[in-house]
Coordinates of C-alpha atoms in Angstrom, one line a residue:
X1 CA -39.0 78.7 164.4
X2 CA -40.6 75.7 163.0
X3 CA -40.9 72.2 164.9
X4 CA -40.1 69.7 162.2
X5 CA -41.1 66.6 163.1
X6 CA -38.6 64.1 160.8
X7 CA -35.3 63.5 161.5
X8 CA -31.9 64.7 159.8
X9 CA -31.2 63.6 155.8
X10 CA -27.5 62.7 157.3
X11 CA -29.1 59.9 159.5
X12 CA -31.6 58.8 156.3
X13 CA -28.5 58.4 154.5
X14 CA -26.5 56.4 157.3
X15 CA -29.3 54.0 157.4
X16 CA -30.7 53.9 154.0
X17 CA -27.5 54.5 151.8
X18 CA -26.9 54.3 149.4
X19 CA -30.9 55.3 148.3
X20 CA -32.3 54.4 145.0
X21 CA -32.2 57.0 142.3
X22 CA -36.0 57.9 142.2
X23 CA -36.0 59.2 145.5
X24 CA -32.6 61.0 144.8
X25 CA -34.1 62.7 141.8
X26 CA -37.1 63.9 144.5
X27 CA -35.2 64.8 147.2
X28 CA -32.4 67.1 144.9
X29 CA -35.6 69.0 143.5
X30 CA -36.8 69.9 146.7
X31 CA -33.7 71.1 148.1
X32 CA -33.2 72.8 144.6
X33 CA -36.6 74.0 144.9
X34 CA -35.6 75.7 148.6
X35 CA -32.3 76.8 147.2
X36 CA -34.1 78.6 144.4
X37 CA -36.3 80.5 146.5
X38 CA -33.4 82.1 148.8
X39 CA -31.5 82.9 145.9
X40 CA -33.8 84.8 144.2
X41 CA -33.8 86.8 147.8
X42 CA -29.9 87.7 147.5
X43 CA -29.1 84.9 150.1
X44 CA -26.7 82.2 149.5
X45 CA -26.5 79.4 151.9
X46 CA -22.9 78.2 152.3
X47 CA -23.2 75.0 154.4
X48 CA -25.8 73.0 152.4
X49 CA -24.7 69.1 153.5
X50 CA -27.4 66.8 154.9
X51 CA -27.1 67.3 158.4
X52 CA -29.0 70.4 157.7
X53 CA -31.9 68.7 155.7
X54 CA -34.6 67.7 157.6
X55 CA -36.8 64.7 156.2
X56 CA -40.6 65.0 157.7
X57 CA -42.3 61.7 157.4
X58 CA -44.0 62.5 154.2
X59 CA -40.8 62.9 152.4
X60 CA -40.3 66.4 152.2
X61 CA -37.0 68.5 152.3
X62 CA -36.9 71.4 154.4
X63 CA -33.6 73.5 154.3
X64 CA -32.2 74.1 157.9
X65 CA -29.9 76.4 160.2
X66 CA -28.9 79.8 157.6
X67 CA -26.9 80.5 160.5
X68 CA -23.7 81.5 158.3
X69 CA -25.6 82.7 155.3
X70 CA -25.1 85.9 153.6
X71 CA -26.4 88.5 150.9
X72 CA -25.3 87.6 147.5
X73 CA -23.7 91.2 147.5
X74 CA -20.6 90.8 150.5
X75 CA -20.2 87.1 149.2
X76 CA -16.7 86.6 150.5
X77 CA -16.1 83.6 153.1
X78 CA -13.2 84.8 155.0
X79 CA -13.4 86.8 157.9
X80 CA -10.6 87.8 160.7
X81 CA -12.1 86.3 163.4
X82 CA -13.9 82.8 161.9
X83 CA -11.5 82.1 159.2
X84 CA -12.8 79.3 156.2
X85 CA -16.6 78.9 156.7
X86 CA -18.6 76.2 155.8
X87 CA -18.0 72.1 156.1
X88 CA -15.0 70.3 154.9
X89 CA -16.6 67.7 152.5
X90 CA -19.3 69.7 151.2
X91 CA -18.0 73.2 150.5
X92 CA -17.0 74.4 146.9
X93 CA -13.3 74.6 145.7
X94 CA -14.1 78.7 146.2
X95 CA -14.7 78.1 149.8
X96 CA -11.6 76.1 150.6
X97 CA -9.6 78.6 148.7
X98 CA -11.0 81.5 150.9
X99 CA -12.2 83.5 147.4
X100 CA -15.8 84.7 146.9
X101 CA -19.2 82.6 146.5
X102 CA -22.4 83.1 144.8
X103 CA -25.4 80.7 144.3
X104 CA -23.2 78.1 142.0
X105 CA -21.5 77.2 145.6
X106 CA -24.7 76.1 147.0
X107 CA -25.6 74.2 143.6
X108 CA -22.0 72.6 144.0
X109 CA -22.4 71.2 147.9
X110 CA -25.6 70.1 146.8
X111 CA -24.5 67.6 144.5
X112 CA -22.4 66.7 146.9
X113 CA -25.5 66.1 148.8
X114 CA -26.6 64.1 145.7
X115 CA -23.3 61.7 145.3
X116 CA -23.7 60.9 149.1
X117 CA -27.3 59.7 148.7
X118 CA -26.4 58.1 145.3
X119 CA -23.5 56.5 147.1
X120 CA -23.5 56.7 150.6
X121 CA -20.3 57.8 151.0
X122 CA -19.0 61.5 150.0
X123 CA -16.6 61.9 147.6
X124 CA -13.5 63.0 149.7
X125 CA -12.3 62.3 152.9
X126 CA -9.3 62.0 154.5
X127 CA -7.1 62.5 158.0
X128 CA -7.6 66.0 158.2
X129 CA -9.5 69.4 157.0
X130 CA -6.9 70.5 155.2
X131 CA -6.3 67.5 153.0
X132 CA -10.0 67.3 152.0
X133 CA -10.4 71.3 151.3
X134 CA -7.2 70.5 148.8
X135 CA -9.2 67.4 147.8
X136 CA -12.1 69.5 146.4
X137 CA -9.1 72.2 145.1
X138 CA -7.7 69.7 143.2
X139 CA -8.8 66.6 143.2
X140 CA -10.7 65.1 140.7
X141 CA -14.3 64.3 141.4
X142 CA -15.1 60.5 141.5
X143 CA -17.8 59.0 139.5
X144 CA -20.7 57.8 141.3
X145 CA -20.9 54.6 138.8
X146 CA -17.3 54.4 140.2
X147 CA -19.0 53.6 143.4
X148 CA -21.8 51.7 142.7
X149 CA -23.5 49.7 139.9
X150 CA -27.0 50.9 138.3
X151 CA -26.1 54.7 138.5
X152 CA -28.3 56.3 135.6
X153 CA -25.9 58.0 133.0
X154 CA -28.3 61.3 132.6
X155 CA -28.2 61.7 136.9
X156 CA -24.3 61.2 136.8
X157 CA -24.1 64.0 133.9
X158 CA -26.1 66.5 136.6
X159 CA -24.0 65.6 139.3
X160 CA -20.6 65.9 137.7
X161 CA -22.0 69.3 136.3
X162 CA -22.7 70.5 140.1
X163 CA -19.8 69.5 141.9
X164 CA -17.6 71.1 138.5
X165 CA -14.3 72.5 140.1
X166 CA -14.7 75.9 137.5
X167 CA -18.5 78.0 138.8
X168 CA -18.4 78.5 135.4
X169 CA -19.1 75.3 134.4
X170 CA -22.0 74.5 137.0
X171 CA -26.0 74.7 136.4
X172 CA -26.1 78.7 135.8
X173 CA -29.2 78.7 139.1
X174 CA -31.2 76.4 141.2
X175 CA -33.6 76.4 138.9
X176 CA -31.5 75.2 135.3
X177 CA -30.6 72.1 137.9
X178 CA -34.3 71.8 138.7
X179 CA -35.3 72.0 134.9
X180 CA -32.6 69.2 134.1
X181 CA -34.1 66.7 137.1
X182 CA -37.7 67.5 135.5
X183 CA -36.3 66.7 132.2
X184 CA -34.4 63.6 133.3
X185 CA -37.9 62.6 134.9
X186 CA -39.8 63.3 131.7
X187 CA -37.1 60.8 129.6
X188 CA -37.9 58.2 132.3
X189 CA -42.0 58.6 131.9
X190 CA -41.2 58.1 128.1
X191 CA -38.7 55.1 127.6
X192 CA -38.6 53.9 130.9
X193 CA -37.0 53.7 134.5
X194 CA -35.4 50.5 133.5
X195 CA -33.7 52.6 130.4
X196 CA -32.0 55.0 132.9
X197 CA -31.3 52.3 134.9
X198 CA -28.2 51.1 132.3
X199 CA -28.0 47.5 130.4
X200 CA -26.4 45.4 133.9
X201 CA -30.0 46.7 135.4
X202 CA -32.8 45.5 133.8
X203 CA -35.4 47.4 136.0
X204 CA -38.4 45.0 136.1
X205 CA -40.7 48.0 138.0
X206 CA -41.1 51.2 135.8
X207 CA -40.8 54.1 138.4
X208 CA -42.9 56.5 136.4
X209 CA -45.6 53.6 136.5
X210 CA -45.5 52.5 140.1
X211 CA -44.7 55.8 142.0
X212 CA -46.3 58.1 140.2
X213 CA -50.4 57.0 140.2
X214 CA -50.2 58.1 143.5
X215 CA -49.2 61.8 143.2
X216 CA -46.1 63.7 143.3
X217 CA -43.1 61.7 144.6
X218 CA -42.4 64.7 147.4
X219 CA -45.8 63.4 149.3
X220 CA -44.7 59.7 149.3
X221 CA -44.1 57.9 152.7
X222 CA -40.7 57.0 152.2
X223 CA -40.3 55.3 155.1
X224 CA -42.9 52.4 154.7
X225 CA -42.7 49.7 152.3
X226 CA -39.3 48.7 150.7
X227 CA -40.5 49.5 146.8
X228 CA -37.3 51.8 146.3
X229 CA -35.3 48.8 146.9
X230 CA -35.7 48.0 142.9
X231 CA -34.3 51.3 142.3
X232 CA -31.3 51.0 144.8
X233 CA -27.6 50.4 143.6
X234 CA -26.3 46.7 144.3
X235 CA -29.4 45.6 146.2
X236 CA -31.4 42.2 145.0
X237 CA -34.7 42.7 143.5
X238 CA -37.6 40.8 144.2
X239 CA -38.8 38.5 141.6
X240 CA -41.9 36.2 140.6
X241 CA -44.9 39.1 140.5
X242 CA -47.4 38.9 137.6
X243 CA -46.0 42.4 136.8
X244 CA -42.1 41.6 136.8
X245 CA -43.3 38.7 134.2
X246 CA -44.9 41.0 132.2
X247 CA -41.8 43.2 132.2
X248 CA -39.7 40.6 131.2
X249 CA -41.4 39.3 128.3
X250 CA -41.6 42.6 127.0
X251 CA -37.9 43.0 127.6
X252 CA -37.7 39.7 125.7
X253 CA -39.6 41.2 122.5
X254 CA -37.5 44.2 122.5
X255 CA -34.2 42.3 122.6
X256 CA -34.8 40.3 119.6
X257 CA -36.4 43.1 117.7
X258 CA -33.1 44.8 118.2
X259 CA -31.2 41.9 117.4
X260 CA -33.0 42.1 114.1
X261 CA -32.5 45.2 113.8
X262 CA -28.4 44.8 113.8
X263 CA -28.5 41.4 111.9
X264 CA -30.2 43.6 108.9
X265 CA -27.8 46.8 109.2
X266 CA -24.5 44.4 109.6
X267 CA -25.7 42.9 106.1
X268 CA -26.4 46.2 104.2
X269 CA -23.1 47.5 105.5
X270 CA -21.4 44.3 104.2
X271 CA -23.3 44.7 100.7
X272 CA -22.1 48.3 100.5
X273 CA -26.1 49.9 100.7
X274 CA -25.0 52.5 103.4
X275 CA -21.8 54.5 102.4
X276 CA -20.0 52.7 99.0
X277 CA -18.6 49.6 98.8
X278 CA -14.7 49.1 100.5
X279 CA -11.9 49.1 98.2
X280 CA -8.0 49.8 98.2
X281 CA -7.1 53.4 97.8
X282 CA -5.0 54.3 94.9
X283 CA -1.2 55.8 95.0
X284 CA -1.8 59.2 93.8
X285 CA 1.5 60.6 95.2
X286 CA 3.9 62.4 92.9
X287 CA 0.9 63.2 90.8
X288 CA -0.8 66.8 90.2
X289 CA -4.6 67.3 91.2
X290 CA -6.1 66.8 87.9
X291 CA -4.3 63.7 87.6
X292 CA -5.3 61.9 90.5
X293 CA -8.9 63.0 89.8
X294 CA -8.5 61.2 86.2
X295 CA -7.3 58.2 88.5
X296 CA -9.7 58.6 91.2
X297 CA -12.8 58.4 88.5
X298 CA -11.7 54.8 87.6
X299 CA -12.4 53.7 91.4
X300 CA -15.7 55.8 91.6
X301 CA -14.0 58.3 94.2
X302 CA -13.5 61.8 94.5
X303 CA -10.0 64.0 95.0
X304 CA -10.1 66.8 97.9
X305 CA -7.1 69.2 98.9
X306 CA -6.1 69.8 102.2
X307 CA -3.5 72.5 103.2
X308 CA -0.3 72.7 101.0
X309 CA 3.0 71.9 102.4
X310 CA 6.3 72.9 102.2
X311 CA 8.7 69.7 101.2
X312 CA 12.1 70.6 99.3
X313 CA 12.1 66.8 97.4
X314 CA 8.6 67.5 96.1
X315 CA 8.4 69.6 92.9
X316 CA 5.9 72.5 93.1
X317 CA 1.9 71.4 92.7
X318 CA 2.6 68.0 93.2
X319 CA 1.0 65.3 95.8
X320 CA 3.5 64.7 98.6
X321 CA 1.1 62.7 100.7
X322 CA -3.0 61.6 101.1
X323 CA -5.2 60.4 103.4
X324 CA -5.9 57.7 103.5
X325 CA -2.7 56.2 102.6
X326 CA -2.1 53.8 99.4
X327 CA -3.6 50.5 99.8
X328 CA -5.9 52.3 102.5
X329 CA -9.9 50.9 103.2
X330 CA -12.0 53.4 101.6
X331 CA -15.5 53.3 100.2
X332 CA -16.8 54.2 97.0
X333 CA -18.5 57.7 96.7
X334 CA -15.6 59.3 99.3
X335 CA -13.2 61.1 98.4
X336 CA -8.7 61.1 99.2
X337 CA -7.3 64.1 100.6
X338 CA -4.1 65.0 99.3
X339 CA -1.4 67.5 99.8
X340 CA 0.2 69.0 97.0
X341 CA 3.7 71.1 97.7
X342 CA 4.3 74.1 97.8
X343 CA 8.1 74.0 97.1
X344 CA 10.8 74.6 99.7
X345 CA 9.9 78.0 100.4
X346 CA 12.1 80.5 101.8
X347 CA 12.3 79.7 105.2
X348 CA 10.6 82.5 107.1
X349 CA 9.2 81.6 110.4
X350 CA 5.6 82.2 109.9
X351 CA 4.0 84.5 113.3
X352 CA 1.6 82.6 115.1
X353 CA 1.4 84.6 118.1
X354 CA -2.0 85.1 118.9
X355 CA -3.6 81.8 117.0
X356 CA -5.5 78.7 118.1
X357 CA -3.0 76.3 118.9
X358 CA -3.9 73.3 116.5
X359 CA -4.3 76.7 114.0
X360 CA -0.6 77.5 114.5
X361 CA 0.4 74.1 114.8
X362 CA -0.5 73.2 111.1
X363 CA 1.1 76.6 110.1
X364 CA 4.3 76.0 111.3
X365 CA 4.3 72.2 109.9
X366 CA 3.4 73.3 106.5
X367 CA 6.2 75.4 106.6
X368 CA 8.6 73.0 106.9
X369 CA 9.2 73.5 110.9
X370 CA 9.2 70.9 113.7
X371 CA 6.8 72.2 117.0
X372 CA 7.2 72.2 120.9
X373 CA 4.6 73.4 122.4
X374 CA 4.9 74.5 126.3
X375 CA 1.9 76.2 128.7
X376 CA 2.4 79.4 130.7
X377 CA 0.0 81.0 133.1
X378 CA -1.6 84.2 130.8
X379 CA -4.7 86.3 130.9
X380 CA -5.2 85.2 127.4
X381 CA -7.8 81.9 126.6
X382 CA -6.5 78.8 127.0
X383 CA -4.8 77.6 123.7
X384 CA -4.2 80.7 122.4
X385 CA 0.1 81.0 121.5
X386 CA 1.4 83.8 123.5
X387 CA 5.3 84.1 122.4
X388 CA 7.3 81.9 120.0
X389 CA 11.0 81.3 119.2
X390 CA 12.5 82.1 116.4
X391 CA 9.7 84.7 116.3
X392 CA 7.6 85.2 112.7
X393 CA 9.4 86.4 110.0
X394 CA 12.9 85.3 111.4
X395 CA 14.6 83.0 108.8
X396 CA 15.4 79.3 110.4
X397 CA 16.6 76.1 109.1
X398 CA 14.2 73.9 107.6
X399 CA 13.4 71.2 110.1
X400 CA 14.2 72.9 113.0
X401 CA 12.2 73.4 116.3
X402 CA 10.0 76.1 116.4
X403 CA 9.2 76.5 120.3
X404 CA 5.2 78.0 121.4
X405 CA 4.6 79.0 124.6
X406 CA 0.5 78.8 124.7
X407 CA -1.9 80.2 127.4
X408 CA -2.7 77.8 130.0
X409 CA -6.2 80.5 130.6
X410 CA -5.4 80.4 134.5
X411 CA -5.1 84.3 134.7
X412 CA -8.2 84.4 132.3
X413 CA -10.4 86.3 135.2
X414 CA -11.8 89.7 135.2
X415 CA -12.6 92.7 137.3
X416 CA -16.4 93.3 138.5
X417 CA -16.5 97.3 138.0
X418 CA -18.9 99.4 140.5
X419 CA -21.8 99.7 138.4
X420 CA -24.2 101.2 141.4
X421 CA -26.0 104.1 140.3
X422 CA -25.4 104.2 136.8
X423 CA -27.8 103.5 134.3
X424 CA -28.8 100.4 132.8
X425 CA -27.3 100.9 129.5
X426 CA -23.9 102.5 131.2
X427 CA -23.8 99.2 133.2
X428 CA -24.1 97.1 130.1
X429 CA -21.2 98.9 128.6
X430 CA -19.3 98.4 131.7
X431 CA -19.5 94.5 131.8
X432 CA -18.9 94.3 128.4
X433 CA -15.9 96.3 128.5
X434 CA -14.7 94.0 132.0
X435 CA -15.0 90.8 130.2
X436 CA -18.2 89.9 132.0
X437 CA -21.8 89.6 130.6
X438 CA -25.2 91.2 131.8
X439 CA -27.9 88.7 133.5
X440 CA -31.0 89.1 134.9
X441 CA -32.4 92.4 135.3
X442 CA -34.6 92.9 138.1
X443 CA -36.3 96.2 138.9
X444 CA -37.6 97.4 142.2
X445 CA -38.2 100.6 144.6
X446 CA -36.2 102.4 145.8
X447 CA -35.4 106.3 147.9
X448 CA -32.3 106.4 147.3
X449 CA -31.7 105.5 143.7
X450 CA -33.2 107.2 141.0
X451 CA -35.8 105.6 138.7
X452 CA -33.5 103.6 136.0
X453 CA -30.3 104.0 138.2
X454 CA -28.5 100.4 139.3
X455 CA -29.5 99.7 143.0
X456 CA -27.6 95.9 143.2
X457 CA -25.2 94.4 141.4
X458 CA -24.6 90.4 141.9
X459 CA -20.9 91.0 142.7
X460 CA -18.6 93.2 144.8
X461 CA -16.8 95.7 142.9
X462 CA -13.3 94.6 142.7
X463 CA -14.2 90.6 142.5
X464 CA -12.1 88.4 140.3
X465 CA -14.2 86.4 138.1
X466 CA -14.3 83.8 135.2
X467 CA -14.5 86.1 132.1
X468 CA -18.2 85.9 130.6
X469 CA -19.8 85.4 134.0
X470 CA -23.1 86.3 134.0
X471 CA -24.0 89.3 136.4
X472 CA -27.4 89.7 137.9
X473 CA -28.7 93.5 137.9
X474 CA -31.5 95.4 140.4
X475 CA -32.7 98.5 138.9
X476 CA -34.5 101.1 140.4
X477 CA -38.1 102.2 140.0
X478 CA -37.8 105.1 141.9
X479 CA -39.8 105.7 145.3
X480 CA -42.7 103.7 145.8
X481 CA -46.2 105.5 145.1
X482 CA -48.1 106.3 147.9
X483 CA -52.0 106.2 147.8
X484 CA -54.0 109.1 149.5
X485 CA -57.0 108.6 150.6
X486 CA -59.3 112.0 151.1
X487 CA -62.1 112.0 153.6
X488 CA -65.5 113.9 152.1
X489 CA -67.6 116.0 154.3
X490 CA -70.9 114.7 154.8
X491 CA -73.8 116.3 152.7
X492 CA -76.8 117.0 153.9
X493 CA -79.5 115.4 151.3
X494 CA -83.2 116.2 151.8
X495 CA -85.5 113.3 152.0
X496 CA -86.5 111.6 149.1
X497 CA -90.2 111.5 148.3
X498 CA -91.6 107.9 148.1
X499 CA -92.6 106.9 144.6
X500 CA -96.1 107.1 142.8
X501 CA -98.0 104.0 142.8
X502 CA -98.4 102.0 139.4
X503 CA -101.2 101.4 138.3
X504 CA -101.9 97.7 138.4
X505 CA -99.6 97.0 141.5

């Protein structure tokens, strides 16, 4: 093994914390970086936390102690003999529930990782294991801002996307999470560290400036020097350098060019340059289309129709209501939407099973219906209406309750199907018809598989998973070539005769 000379990120953090967001963004890529690579080997970590990141004295992350890692391929945590594996405030809502993990759990206890540098403090804790595995279950993730001042919105978006309680909803790989930090870094080398920073931190170093003359951020001695402290949540910055004035004054000329800026839009708004000027909308109600658009061309606006509804006081083709209301703000050049009835109808219960439900929402309203809407758990997509009561076509009062029962998408999961040794185009088929998409095709040798036959597939067969998860594929090549080499007898070559002399040498 390795001697690291360093000591632990857990003990960096303890002293440190909570560390300034520069050196958060370096450190996360790193260990990104690291994640990435064992990954892309079919091996999934399951106990990233800081006590197994070593920190050498040049600043870089190294990865430690894969003592309970596994291949992508038997990803389930739960064993007879060790029970739940991994640690209690860093392991994915997967892992507390016992269920399967891929590479998204290692991207989710890393930003874990990244709120406890961010913060210095993880995000749960409590008396016991069990309370904090039902903490990352079903708890809702605290913001780091939450926690401390100066967080930069763009690193809280990454983090709240790793540590999301749904894989699905996490950085697809390492490497999307690495491309993210790169891009968060490239927004910061164009407007600015003190931009990411936020408004209550004015940032009078520029990170991308100061830190990065002298190379890449990984090779910096962390250690020495206490530069990061501008960059460090609710620490005082240091004030009076010829450069912090310079900042300042420029911070100065951008203020009041802004304030220009708003001074000039408030008064083209108030002169009506941008979007009409306001007025008082008309009463159209009671009217028919064409003549509230005779109306509306007095006041230089237009007439729209929304859906038509059924009202038994309203006669047929006439407004029963508009938005906005009469006597409303609207500007000139926009239009009212009105809603013309369509009579009293017969009072069939139109069938929304199966629709959106905002989509059957508005159908049963316009049909003269009140709506309760109630959630049940269903295979079906979240929203979508599963049942109703009275069910469509049935005749009902007008004004009664028309009760939904929509999908609450928690049995929305799907089935991994065996896909080894089929071919690639069988496979495909396969996930489609599961519910589940194709990823990443990789190809490689094989003596057991024949050339174009599925060697590897990402997930168990059997595994219950989000529907539309992508699933990574290894596809054979067949046995690897081997070269021959043949060894020539030796020939037996009669001497050569030396050459004629030239004339003038």
């Amino acid at each position: 093994m390795e001697l690291i000379e360093g000591r632990a990120l857990s003990d960096v953090i303890k002293e440190e914390g909570p560390m300034a967001y520069p050196r958060v963004i370096a450190i996360s890529k790193q260990i990104a970086a690291a994640l990435a690579f064992a990954h892309k080997n079919h091996i999934i970590h399951r106990d990233v936390k800081p006590h197994n990141i070593m920190m050498t004295p040049n600043g870089t992350a190294k990865i430690t102690d894969f003592g309970i890692a596994k291949a992508v391929n038997a990803a389930t945590i739960v064993d007879n003999t060790d029970g739940i594996i991994g640690s209690v405030h860093y392991f994915s809502p997967e892992q507390a529930r016992g269920g399967y993990v891929d590479e998204k759990s290692d991207i989710y206890s890393l930003g874990i990782v990244m709120f406890e540098m961010l913060t210095g403090n993880v995000p749960f804790d409590g008396d016991n294991p069990v309370n904090i595995a039902l903490m990352h279950i079903n708890g809702e993730m605290p913001r780091p801002s939450q926690m401390v001042t100066g967080v930069p919105p763009a690193l809280e978006h990454i983090i709240m996307k790793c540590t999301d309680k749904y894989p699905v909803n996490r950085y697809a790989s390492a490497d999307e999470l690495i491309e993210a930090l790169n891009n968060l870094e490239f927004v910061g080398s164009v407007v600015g560290g003190s931009v990411l920073m936020g408004a209550d931190q004015p940032g009078d170093y520029d990170y991308y400036e100061d830190y990065h003359d002298g190379g890449p951020i990984a090779e910096t001695e962390y250690d020495e020097g206490d530069e990061y402290d501008d960059f460090r949540p609710e620490k005082q910055k240091k004030s009076g350098s010829a450069k912090q004035k310079k900042k300042k004054r420029l911070i100065i000329i951008l203020a009041c060019a802004a304030a220009a800026l708003i001074v000039g839009l408030v008064a083209c708004f108030a002169l009506g340059v941008f979007g009409g000027k306001e007025i008082q909308a008309p009463d159209v109600t009671g009217m028919t289309v064409s003549e509230a658009e005779q109306v509306a061309v007095q006041y230089d606006l237009k007439i729209k129709e929304g859906r038509p509804v059924v009202d038994e006081n309203v006669e047929v083709g006439k407004i029963v209501s508009q938005s906005p209301e009469a006597g409303g703000i609207i500007k000139t050049g926009q239009a009212i939407t009105v809603y013309v009835s369509a009579g009293p109808g017969d009072g069939s219960v139109p069938d929304v099973v199966g629709m959106e439900e905002n989509s059957a929402r508005a159908a049963i309203e316009e049909a003269g219906f009140k709506v309760n809407v109630s959630s049940q758990a269903s295979e079906e997509e979240s929203g979508t209406i599963i049942s109703q009561d009275p069910k469509g076509g049935e005749k009902a009062e007008k004004g009664s309750t028309v009760s939904l029962v929509a999908s609450d998408g928690s049995l929305a999961m799907a089935n991994m199907p065996y896909l080894i040794g089929k071919s690639l185009s069988d496979a495909k088929s396969a996930l489609k018809k599961a519910r589940l998409k194709p990823g990443d095709v990789s190809y490689d040798f094989s003596d057991t598989y024949a050339e174009g036959e599925i060697m590897w597939q990402q997930y168990d067969s059997g595994a219950r998973l989000d529907k539309n998860t992508s699933v990574r594929l290894t596809v054979s090549k067949g046995p690897q070539p081997t070269t021959m080499t043949t060894t020539q007898p030796p020939t037996t070559q009669a001497p050569m005769e030396p050459p004629e002399p030239v004339e003038g040498f």
